[in-house]
Amino acid sequence: MSFEPKIVAFLCNWCAYSGADLAGVSRLQYPPNMIPIRVMCSGRVDPQFVLEAFKNGADGVFIGGCHTPGDCHYVVGNFKAFKRVVLLKKMLEQFGIEPERVRIEWVSASEGKKFAEVTKEFVEQVRALGPLNYVKREKA
Amino acid sequence: MARIGVFVCHCGINIAGVVDVEKVVQEIAKYPDVVHAEHYKYMCSDPGQNLIVNAIKEKRLDGVVVAACSPNMHETTFRNACERAGLNRYRCEMANIREQSSWVHADEPEKATEKAIQLLQVSVEKVKLNAELKEAAVPVTRRCLVIGGGIAGIQAALDVADAGYEVILVEKSPSIGGHMAQLSETFPTLDCSQCILTPKMVAVARHPNIRLMTYAEVVDVKGFVGNFKVKIHQKARYVTSDCNICGKCEEVCPVIAPNEFDRNLSPRKAIYLPFPQAVPARYTIDTNHCLGLNPLVCGKCKEVCEPKAVDYDMQDEDVEVDVGAIIVATGYELFPKDKIGEYGYGVYPDVIDGLEFERLLSASGPTGGEIIRPSDGKVPKVVAFIQCTASRDPDSYMPYCSKICCMYTAKHAMLYKHHVHDGKAFVFYIDIRAGGKDYEEFVKRTMEEERITYIRGKVSKVFRRGDKMVVWGSDTLSGEFVELEADLVVLASAIVPLPDTKKVANLLKIPVDENSFLKEAHPKLRPVETLVQGVYICGAAHGPKDIPETVAQASGAASKAVGILSGKELYHEPTTAEVNIDACSGCRICVDLCPFGAISFNENTHTVEVNEILCEGCGTCVAACPTGALKLRNMTDKQIFNMIRAALSGGD
């Protein structure tokens, strides 16, 4: 059986989650590998959540927020999220996890098409990277 | 041990046509703490809601998850149902298995079913640790801000003011009126536009509940529904309200500048009244053209002003106001002229756009209503009207239909014939879209009674030959190439939102669509609301529309705003951050992070405090707290960790 990546997505309520809803209303098809978790703001995403996802078998983590600058419902939460992801990627590299397994994207409430496209792209990106098997890697 | 009930909706075949709802129920029933699971055709229907109410009572459920559409659709519905059964509304969550599963994985029913189960597990984990919360009541500022003083803003302001609430109407230019004040006659009745608009403008100026702020812009918005704090930048106009519009200043002013109101087809002075019926009736000094606000440089206007209304010492000022609701009506502009190369707009003076033609037709316009062409002042005997200029052209310009051009072009052609009886008018069109009361009849009248030639086809090029404008196009009905020598070309250019619309949208945190028009909360059912509570939209800033539709939408927005202003009090979401002061180290990282100023440092306890009314619940502070002292109610770290595990369990 071919490898089906498991991806956890943190989507901000105002932009990315609404964009995902619009993709649904527009019946845009994309792969079902991503399980979304709705957060009010991408700024809520603690880097620990990403690590926890990898620890529990995720092959990739997606964070969706509002466009910068200015679209964030909470003014600057998206910037905070972005800064944290930049640092987190450096740390992941030191753990031996490919930083490409984490992706942060800005998707507005009117960008259903973008949501579907980015999801497709990310699923393929993680598929190309192969399974993470973090727990196995750690033991090896 | 929690007692969670799960309710899976078929949504007719929207969900059940793809997702195996039976299997979802079987699987989720095995999940820890789920004590009840069932599916039903329409959970949002009365019988569906009753299933939930009865199950809560009979099975003593202490948590509910409804797997159906997006929580943005029906979260309130199901939370209300839970409340009816005596369950706290925050003990109810939804799993979005329609928009985010069945609709987007229609070709993979098994995987869609698997994803639906995982989404349900995630929501079950969330609801297990949801606290019972109660909304905090907050008072409402009974005042409304209207941004934009065109017909949309005017109508909205009058409606809110008539309902008995204070209104602050902010307009960027020196007078209200907007584009409607520039129009000659309106379709399909040929009512004089200014004659029907100016009484409304005067009503705004005289209304005891309306505070009119022209030559002003909104620069900052803070707060939330019922309690917005708005900063308005009032530009100095250097003329006080003592101005009696005698016009002597204008006579002596030595500076000539383009007249924006006449679409630059005529000159004005540096001190000017935008148009005779301007509201407020007060001159303004345009500092971009004035020689310098200094009696040593010029000072002529000040010398002749009898009521001593000219005041060079006037300063710009920022005014702060509190409002409970905001209506955005920032309007439109026509597609920028320098960007339509093939029609020579902006190169040849005899290629003009629809609003410029309106000014030529208008009795108050630069020519006093006489139709002459800008290059040599001659009366044009052949006029070509080009519809869909930069509209319906996704490859090069705007993809959408600008909606009003078919109608105003028919009106232009008809009015041209009324002015120039021996003139010939040709209209190039792709399709005629005349959907509206008496619209089709109006276009028919233009074609048949006024003998206007309609040519079905696009124009590829406009260029000059001698003193004529040559129009190359095609007649797709006969399949022939068309060349027309015209004296004047009028473009029905695409309607685009003003660049400022995006700026205002950013201030208010309301989304815009891919063409930068304001986006409504729901295209069918919430056409004047936005995703931000208390902020409403109307007029062409939301999309191209004609005057009756704009007025109706403005009244709709006003009634929504009145709904907020008339309420006793509003309720603030209780899903805010809270501090465990025993764990707080007093590092104050969160204080600087909070964009709402909701967190403050208590010098006595050396810990932080959260103001629950100011906190909007984004959780940015929680993610940054190094000691874990901050917690976001009903979205705690513990909950999210459990949700992550649930998202990743199963499906191997």
mmCIF file of C-alpha atoms in Angstrom, chain B residues 140-430:
data_model
loop_
_atom_site.group_PDB
_atom_site.id
_atom_site.type_symbol
_atom_site.label_atom_id
_atom_site.label_comp_id
_atom_site.label_asym_id
_atom_site.label_seq_id
_atom_site.Cartn_x
_atom_site.Cartn_y
_atom_site.Cartn_z
ATOM 1 C CA VAL B 140 -23.824 49.152 24.416
ATOM 2 C CA THR B 141 -22.742 52.554 23.152
ATOM 3 C CA ARG B 142 -25.890 53.709 21.385
ATOM 4 C CA ARG B 143 -24.168 55.487 18.537
ATOM 5 C CA CYS B 144 -23.383 54.389 14.979
ATOM 6 C CA LEU B 145 -20.471 55.234 12.716
ATOM 7 C CA VAL B 146 -21.115 55.385 8.979
ATOM 8 C CA ILE B 147 -18.030 55.459 6.758
ATOM 9 C CA GLY B 148 -18.660 57.023 3.358
ATOM 10 C CA GLY B 149 -21.098 59.751 2.408
ATOM 11 C CA GLY B 150 -22.400 58.577 -0.960
ATOM 12 C CA ILE B 151 -26.012 57.546 -1.408
ATOM 13 C CA ALA B 152 -25.367 54.312 0.545
ATOM 14 C CA GLY B 153 -23.887 56.103 3.557
ATOM 15 C CA ILE B 154 -26.491 58.867 3.403
ATOM 16 C CA GLN B 155 -29.384 56.396 3.394
ATOM 17 C CA ALA B 156 -27.876 54.281 6.180
ATOM 18 C CA ALA B 157 -27.169 57.368 8.324
ATOM 19 C CA LEU B 158 -30.687 58.741 7.856
ATOM 20 C CA ASP B 159 -32.317 55.404 8.703
ATOM 21 C CA VAL B 160 -30.287 54.916 11.895
ATOM 22 C CA ALA B 161 -30.824 58.547 12.899
ATOM 23 C CA ASP B 162 -34.569 58.320 12.234
ATOM 24 C CA ALA B 163 -34.698 55.286 14.500
ATOM 25 C CA GLY B 164 -33.536 57.596 17.277
ATOM 26 C CA TYR B 165 -29.814 56.850 17.528
ATOM 27 C CA GLU B 166 -26.849 59.132 17.140
ATOM 28 C CA VAL B 167 -24.885 58.777 13.930
ATOM 29 C CA ILE B 168 -21.418 59.971 12.990
ATOM 30 C CA LEU B 169 -21.114 60.150 9.212
ATOM 31 C CA VAL B 170 -17.521 60.343 8.023
ATOM 32 C CA GLU B 171 -16.756 61.375 4.437
ATOM 33 C CA LYS B 172 -13.276 61.706 2.979
ATOM 34 C CA SER B 173 -14.024 64.483 0.487
ATOM 35 C CA PRO B 174 -15.243 67.986 1.384
ATOM 36 C CA SER B 175 -18.896 67.198 0.581
ATOM 37 C CA ILE B 176 -21.233 64.257 0.871
ATOM 38 C CA GLY B 177 -23.113 63.069 -2.202
ATOM 39 C CA GLY B 178 -20.649 60.636 -3.745
ATOM 40 C CA HIS B 179 -20.922 59.601 -7.372
ATOM 41 C CA MET B 180 -24.689 60.013 -7.427
ATOM 42 C CA ALA B 181 -24.217 63.790 -7.188
ATOM 43 C CA GLN B 182 -22.188 63.647 -10.412
ATOM 44 C CA LEU B 183 -24.841 61.847 -12.433
ATOM 45 C CA SER B 184 -27.132 63.609 -14.858
ATOM 46 C CA GLU B 185 -30.308 61.554 -15.006
ATOM 47 C CA THR B 186 -31.003 58.132 -13.538
ATOM 48 C CA PHE B 187 -32.298 55.092 -15.401
ATOM 49 C CA PRO B 188 -34.982 53.941 -16.106
ATOM 50 C CA THR B 189 -37.171 56.924 -15.152
ATOM 51 C CA LEU B 190 -34.782 59.696 -16.222
ATOM 52 C CA ASP B 191 -35.232 61.419 -12.869
ATOM 53 C CA CYS B 192 -32.704 64.183 -12.364
ATOM 54 C CA SER B 193 -30.083 62.622 -10.102
ATOM 55 C CA GLN B 194 -29.153 65.719 -8.122
ATOM 56 C CA CYS B 195 -32.815 66.671 -7.684
ATOM 57 C CA ILE B 196 -33.591 63.410 -5.911
ATOM 58 C CA LEU B 197 -30.316 63.283 -4.000
ATOM 59 C CA THR B 198 -29.947 66.819 -2.647
ATOM 60 C CA PRO B 199 -33.004 66.681 -0.348
ATOM 61 C CA LYS B 200 -31.403 63.679 1.331
ATOM 62 C CA MET B 201 -28.079 65.505 1.620
ATOM 63 C CA VAL B 202 -29.785 68.450 3.267
ATOM 64 C CA ALA B 203 -31.696 66.090 5.566
ATOM 65 C CA VAL B 204 -28.348 64.685 6.724
ATOM 66 C CA ALA B 205 -27.011 68.153 7.466
ATOM 67 C CA ARG B 206 -30.139 69.158 9.382
ATOM 68 C CA HIS B 207 -30.782 65.920 11.255
ATOM 69 C CA PRO B 208 -30.381 66.473 15.002
ATOM 70 C CA ASN B 209 -29.026 62.930 15.442
ATOM 71 C CA ILE B 210 -26.360 63.125 12.728
ATOM 72 C CA ARG B 211 -22.917 64.520 13.290
ATOM 73 C CA LEU B 212 -21.421 65.073 9.851
ATOM 74 C CA MET B 213 -17.649 64.941 9.519
ATOM 75 C CA THR B 214 -16.528 65.695 5.970
ATOM 76 C CA TYR B 215 -12.919 66.013 4.832
ATOM 77 C CA ALA B 216 -12.197 63.375 7.464
ATOM 78 C CA GLU B 217 -10.966 59.789 7.491
ATOM 79 C CA VAL B 218 -11.167 56.894 9.929
ATOM 80 C CA VAL B 219 -7.609 56.027 10.915
ATOM 81 C CA ASP B 220 -7.962 53.587 13.769
ATOM 82 C CA VAL B 221 -10.594 51.225 15.145
ATOM 83 C CA LYS B 222 -10.325 49.333 18.404
ATOM 84 C CA GLY B 223 -12.783 47.428 20.548
ATOM 85 C CA PHE B 224 -15.661 45.146 19.673
ATOM 86 C CA VAL B 225 -19.361 45.121 18.928
ATOM 87 C CA GLY B 226 -21.226 47.606 21.075
ATOM 88 C CA ASN B 227 -17.996 49.235 22.210
ATOM 89 C CA PHE B 228 -15.812 50.357 19.331
ATOM 90 C CA LYS B 229 -13.290 53.128 19.869
ATOM 91 C CA VAL B 230 -12.694 54.972 16.608
ATOM 92 C CA LYS B 231 -10.097 57.572 15.784
ATOM 93 C CA ILE B 232 -11.081 59.998 13.021
ATOM 94 C CA HIS B 233 -8.552 62.274 11.353
ATOM 95 C CA GLN B 234 -10.227 65.602 10.590
ATOM 96 C CA LYS B 235 -8.298 67.466 7.931
ATOM 97 C CA ALA B 236 -8.170 71.233 8.226
ATOM 98 C CA ARG B 237 -10.217 72.929 5.492
ATOM 99 C CA TYR B 238 -9.022 76.404 6.536
ATOM 100 C CA VAL B 239 -12.547 77.780 6.236
ATOM 101 C CA THR B 240 -14.761 77.948 9.314
ATOM 102 C CA SER B 241 -18.488 77.317 9.486
ATOM 103 C CA ASP B 242 -18.997 81.088 9.247
ATOM 104 C CA CYS B 243 -18.591 80.719 5.465
ATOM 105 C CA ASN B 244 -21.685 82.012 3.656
ATOM 106 C CA ILE B 245 -20.598 80.642 0.251
ATOM 107 C CA CYS B 246 -20.648 84.124 -1.323
ATOM 108 C CA GLY B 247 -17.880 82.962 -3.665
ATOM 109 C CA LYS B 248 -15.716 86.088 -3.507
ATOM 110 C CA CYS B 249 -12.683 84.073 -2.404
ATOM 111 C CA GLU B 250 -12.998 81.896 -5.464
ATOM 112 C CA GLU B 251 -13.068 84.946 -7.723
ATOM 113 C CA VAL B 252 -9.793 86.303 -6.381
ATOM 114 C CA CYS B 253 -7.908 83.032 -5.978
ATOM 115 C CA PRO B 254 -5.110 83.067 -8.570
ATOM 116 C CA VAL B 255 -4.542 79.299 -8.666
ATOM 117 C CA ILE B 256 -6.240 77.001 -11.145
ATOM 118 C CA ALA B 257 -6.502 73.281 -10.417
ATOM 119 C CA PRO B 258 -8.379 70.382 -12.043
ATOM 120 C CA ASN B 259 -11.966 70.010 -10.868
ATOM 121 C CA GLU B 260 -12.340 66.447 -9.532
ATOM 122 C CA PHE B 261 -16.109 66.734 -9.332
ATOM 123 C CA ASP B 262 -16.207 67.371 -13.105
ATOM 124 C CA ARG B 263 -13.779 64.469 -13.597
ATOM 125 C CA ASN B 264 -11.063 67.033 -14.454
ATOM 126 C CA LEU B 265 -13.038 68.270 -17.481
ATOM 127 C CA SER B 266 -13.125 71.781 -16.021
ATOM 128 C CA PRO B 267 -10.953 73.924 -13.794
ATOM 129 C CA ARG B 268 -11.542 75.057 -10.239
ATOM 130 C CA LYS B 269 -9.617 77.306 -7.877
ATOM 131 C CA ALA B 270 -7.438 76.290 -4.943
ATOM 132 C CA ILE B 271 -10.233 77.530 -2.674
ATOM 133 C CA TYR B 272 -13.368 75.843 -3.893
ATOM 134 C CA LEU B 273 -16.859 74.535 -3.330
ATOM 135 C CA PRO B 274 -16.992 71.036 -4.897
ATOM 136 C CA PHE B 275 -20.404 71.733 -6.466
ATOM 137 C CA PRO B 276 -23.194 74.250 -5.867
ATOM 138 C CA GLN B 277 -25.345 71.936 -3.714
ATOM 139 C CA ALA B 278 -22.413 70.693 -1.612
ATOM 140 C CA VAL B 279 -23.165 69.683 1.984
ATOM 141 C CA PRO B 280 -21.789 71.204 4.124
ATOM 142 C CA ALA B 281 -22.121 74.421 2.143
ATOM 143 C CA ARG B 282 -18.643 75.605 2.914
ATOM 144 C CA TYR B 283 -15.515 76.365 0.917
ATOM 145 C CA THR B 284 -12.311 74.351 1.337
ATOM 146 C CA ILE B 285 -8.710 75.294 0.659
ATOM 147 C CA ASP B 286 -6.856 72.603 -1.222
ATOM 148 C CA THR B 287 -3.359 72.863 0.226
ATOM 149 C CA ASN B 288 -1.864 70.819 -2.604
ATOM 150 C CA HIS B 289 -2.537 73.750 -4.933
ATOM 151 C CA CYS B 290 -2.758 76.796 -2.629
ATOM 152 C CA LEU B 291 0.296 79.022 -2.906
ATOM 153 C CA GLY B 292 0.782 78.750 0.837
ATOM 154 C CA LEU B 293 -1.439 79.405 3.785
ATOM 155 C CA ASN B 294 0.311 82.610 4.510
ATOM 156 C CA PRO B 295 -0.772 86.212 3.995
ATOM 157 C CA LEU B 296 2.786 87.023 2.917
ATOM 158 C CA VAL B 297 2.577 84.620 -0.020
ATOM 159 C CA CYS B 298 -0.930 85.379 -1.252
ATOM 160 C CA GLY B 299 -3.701 85.799 1.295
ATOM 161 C CA LYS B 300 -6.189 87.103 -1.268
ATOM 162 C CA CYS B 301 -9.058 84.880 -0.124
ATOM 163 C CA LYS B 302 -8.647 85.993 3.456
ATOM 164 C CA GLU B 303 -8.658 89.649 2.433
ATOM 165 C CA VAL B 304 -11.997 89.461 0.630
ATOM 166 C CA CYS B 305 -13.823 87.173 3.048
ATOM 167 C CA GLU B 306 -16.494 89.314 4.696
ATOM 168 C CA PRO B 307 -17.584 86.881 7.423
ATOM 169 C CA LYS B 308 -13.890 86.268 8.240
ATOM 170 C CA ALA B 309 -14.279 82.561 7.684
ATOM 171 C CA VAL B 310 -10.832 81.944 6.181
ATOM 172 C CA ASP B 311 -8.508 80.760 8.916
ATOM 173 C CA TYR B 312 -4.956 79.833 7.914
ATOM 174 C CA ASP B 313 -4.145 78.685 11.447
ATOM 175 C CA MET B 314 -6.605 75.815 11.402
ATOM 176 C CA GLN B 315 -4.912 72.491 12.210
ATOM 177 C CA ASP B 316 -5.632 68.862 11.350
ATOM 178 C CA GLU B 317 -6.944 67.064 14.398
ATOM 179 C CA ASP B 318 -7.661 63.541 15.565
ATOM 180 C CA VAL B 319 -11.071 63.003 17.111
ATOM 181 C CA GLU B 320 -11.849 59.932 19.207
ATOM 182 C CA VAL B 321 -15.392 58.638 19.308
ATOM 183 C CA ASP B 322 -17.135 55.671 20.904
ATOM 184 C CA VAL B 323 -19.659 53.816 18.774
ATOM 185 C CA GLY B 324 -21.636 50.591 19.098
ATOM 186 C CA ALA B 325 -21.970 49.673 15.418
ATOM 187 C CA ILE B 326 -20.209 50.558 12.171
ATOM 188 C CA ILE B 327 -21.583 50.702 8.629
ATOM 189 C CA VAL B 328 -19.072 50.717 5.786
ATOM 190 C CA ALA B 329 -20.206 52.402 2.560
ATOM 191 C CA THR B 330 -16.979 53.430 0.866
ATOM 192 C CA GLY B 331 -18.263 53.141 -2.679
ATOM 193 C CA TYR B 332 -16.547 52.613 -6.016
ATOM 194 C CA GLU B 333 -14.398 54.136 -8.691
ATOM 195 C CA LEU B 334 -14.170 53.407 -12.401
ATOM 196 C CA PHE B 335 -11.300 51.266 -13.665
ATOM 197 C CA PRO B 336 -8.151 53.450 -13.765
ATOM 198 C CA LYS B 337 -7.865 55.195 -17.113
ATOM 199 C CA ASP B 338 -4.152 54.725 -17.694
ATOM 200 C CA LYS B 339 -4.541 50.954 -17.600
ATOM 201 C CA ILE B 340 -6.770 50.507 -20.662
ATOM 202 C CA GLY B 341 -4.192 50.807 -23.444
ATOM 203 C CA GLU B 342 -6.088 49.424 -26.434
ATOM 204 C CA TYR B 343 -8.863 51.999 -26.265
ATOM 205 C CA GLY B 344 -6.498 54.930 -26.014
ATOM 206 C CA TYR B 345 -8.117 56.155 -22.838
ATOM 207 C CA GLY B 346 -5.958 58.791 -21.234
ATOM 208 C CA VAL B 347 -4.135 59.312 -24.571
ATOM 209 C CA TYR B 348 -6.907 60.732 -26.751
ATOM 210 C CA PRO B 349 -9.044 63.420 -25.129
ATOM 211 C CA ASP B 350 -12.082 62.232 -27.107
ATOM 212 C CA VAL B 351 -12.098 58.831 -25.423
ATOM 213 C CA ILE B 352 -13.909 59.374 -22.132
ATOM 214 C CA ASP B 353 -15.485 57.176 -19.481
ATOM 215 C CA GLY B 354 -19.074 56.928 -18.333
ATOM 216 C CA LEU B 355 -18.754 59.347 -15.427
ATOM 217 C CA GLU B 356 -17.094 61.950 -17.648
ATOM 218 C CA PHE B 357 -20.007 61.620 -20.072
ATOM 219 C CA GLU B 358 -22.387 62.066 -17.099
ATOM 220 C CA ARG B 359 -20.686 65.395 -16.373
ATOM 221 C CA LEU B 360 -21.068 66.439 -20.015
ATOM 222 C CA LEU B 361 -24.779 65.571 -19.843
ATOM 223 C CA SER B 362 -25.345 67.303 -16.522
ATOM 224 C CA ALA B 363 -26.889 70.754 -16.434
ATOM 225 C CA SER B 364 -24.461 71.606 -13.617
ATOM 226 C CA GLY B 365 -21.535 70.177 -15.570
ATOM 227 C CA PRO B 366 -18.610 71.917 -17.264
ATOM 228 C CA THR B 367 -20.586 72.557 -20.453
ATOM 229 C CA GLY B 368 -23.919 73.361 -18.833
ATOM 230 C CA GLY B 369 -25.389 70.190 -20.256
ATOM 231 C CA GLU B 370 -24.246 70.721 -23.817
ATOM 232 C CA ILE B 371 -22.563 67.694 -25.358
ATOM 233 C CA ILE B 372 -19.294 68.769 -26.897
ATOM 234 C CA ARG B 373 -16.164 66.798 -27.330
ATOM 235 C CA PRO B 374 -13.188 67.659 -25.109
ATOM 236 C CA SER B 375 -10.573 68.025 -27.895
ATOM 237 C CA ASP B 376 -12.084 70.850 -29.971
ATOM 238 C CA GLY B 377 -15.412 71.724 -28.406
ATOM 239 C CA LYS B 378 -17.405 70.532 -31.439
ATOM 240 C CA VAL B 379 -20.714 68.715 -31.081
ATOM 241 C CA PRO B 380 -20.029 65.012 -31.801
ATOM 242 C CA LYS B 381 -22.237 63.692 -34.600
ATOM 243 C CA VAL B 382 -21.216 60.052 -34.210
ATOM 244 C CA VAL B 383 -20.690 58.564 -30.768
ATOM 245 C CA ALA B 384 -19.460 55.026 -30.068
ATOM 246 C CA PHE B 385 -20.301 53.518 -26.699
ATOM 247 C CA ILE B 386 -18.169 50.531 -25.668
ATOM 248 C CA GLN B 387 -19.685 48.305 -22.999
ATOM 249 C CA CYS B 388 -17.768 45.823 -20.835
ATOM 250 C CA THR B 389 -14.602 47.923 -20.949
ATOM 251 C CA ALA B 390 -12.286 46.061 -18.550
ATOM 252 C CA SER B 391 -15.252 44.029 -17.254
ATOM 253 C CA ARG B 392 -15.905 40.351 -18.023
ATOM 254 C CA ASP B 393 -12.332 39.979 -19.155
ATOM 255 C CA PRO B 394 -10.544 37.633 -16.742
ATOM 256 C CA ASP B 395 -7.422 37.368 -18.899
ATOM 257 C CA SER B 396 -6.548 41.054 -18.933
ATOM 258 C CA TYR B 397 -8.824 42.947 -16.576
ATOM 259 C CA MET B 398 -11.657 42.281 -14.158
ATOM 260 C CA PRO B 399 -13.513 38.957 -14.415
ATOM 261 C CA TYR B 400 -16.910 40.153 -13.171
ATOM 262 C CA CYS B 401 -19.847 41.928 -14.780
ATOM 263 C CA SER B 402 -20.072 45.541 -13.609
ATOM 264 C CA LYS B 403 -23.836 45.185 -13.680
ATOM 265 C CA ILE B 404 -24.971 48.788 -14.259
ATOM 266 C CA CYS B 405 -23.174 49.565 -17.545
ATOM 267 C CA CYS B 406 -25.792 48.063 -19.883
ATOM 268 C CA MET B 407 -28.357 50.324 -18.301
ATOM 269 C CA TYR B 408 -26.355 53.510 -18.103
ATOM 270 C CA THR B 409 -25.049 53.085 -21.645
ATOM 271 C CA ALA B 410 -28.633 52.790 -22.899
ATOM 272 C CA LYS B 411 -29.418 55.933 -20.914
ATOM 273 C CA HIS B 412 -26.354 57.725 -22.309
ATOM 274 C CA ALA B 413 -27.275 56.830 -25.873
ATOM 275 C CA MET B 414 -30.856 57.941 -25.319
ATOM 276 C CA LEU B 415 -29.884 61.245 -23.660
ATOM 277 C CA TYR B 416 -27.334 61.895 -26.397
ATOM 278 C CA LYS B 417 -30.098 61.547 -28.977
ATOM 279 C CA HIS B 418 -32.283 63.910 -26.949
ATOM 280 C CA HIS B 419 -29.491 66.493 -27.047
ATOM 281 C CA VAL B 420 -28.198 65.924 -30.581
ATOM 282 C CA HIS B 421 -31.192 65.031 -32.735
ATOM 283 C CA ASP B 422 -29.242 64.420 -35.940
ATOM 284 C CA GLY B 423 -26.480 62.473 -34.146
ATOM 285 C CA LYS B 424 -25.845 58.776 -34.526
ATOM 286 C CA ALA B 425 -25.046 56.503 -31.598
ATOM 287 C CA PHE B 426 -23.556 53.016 -31.778
ATOM 288 C CA VAL B 427 -23.355 50.671 -28.823
ATOM 289 C CA PHE B 428 -20.874 47.779 -28.822
ATOM 290 C CA TYR B 429 -21.993 45.091 -26.391
ATOM 291 C CA ILE B 430 -21.327 41.453 -25.501
#
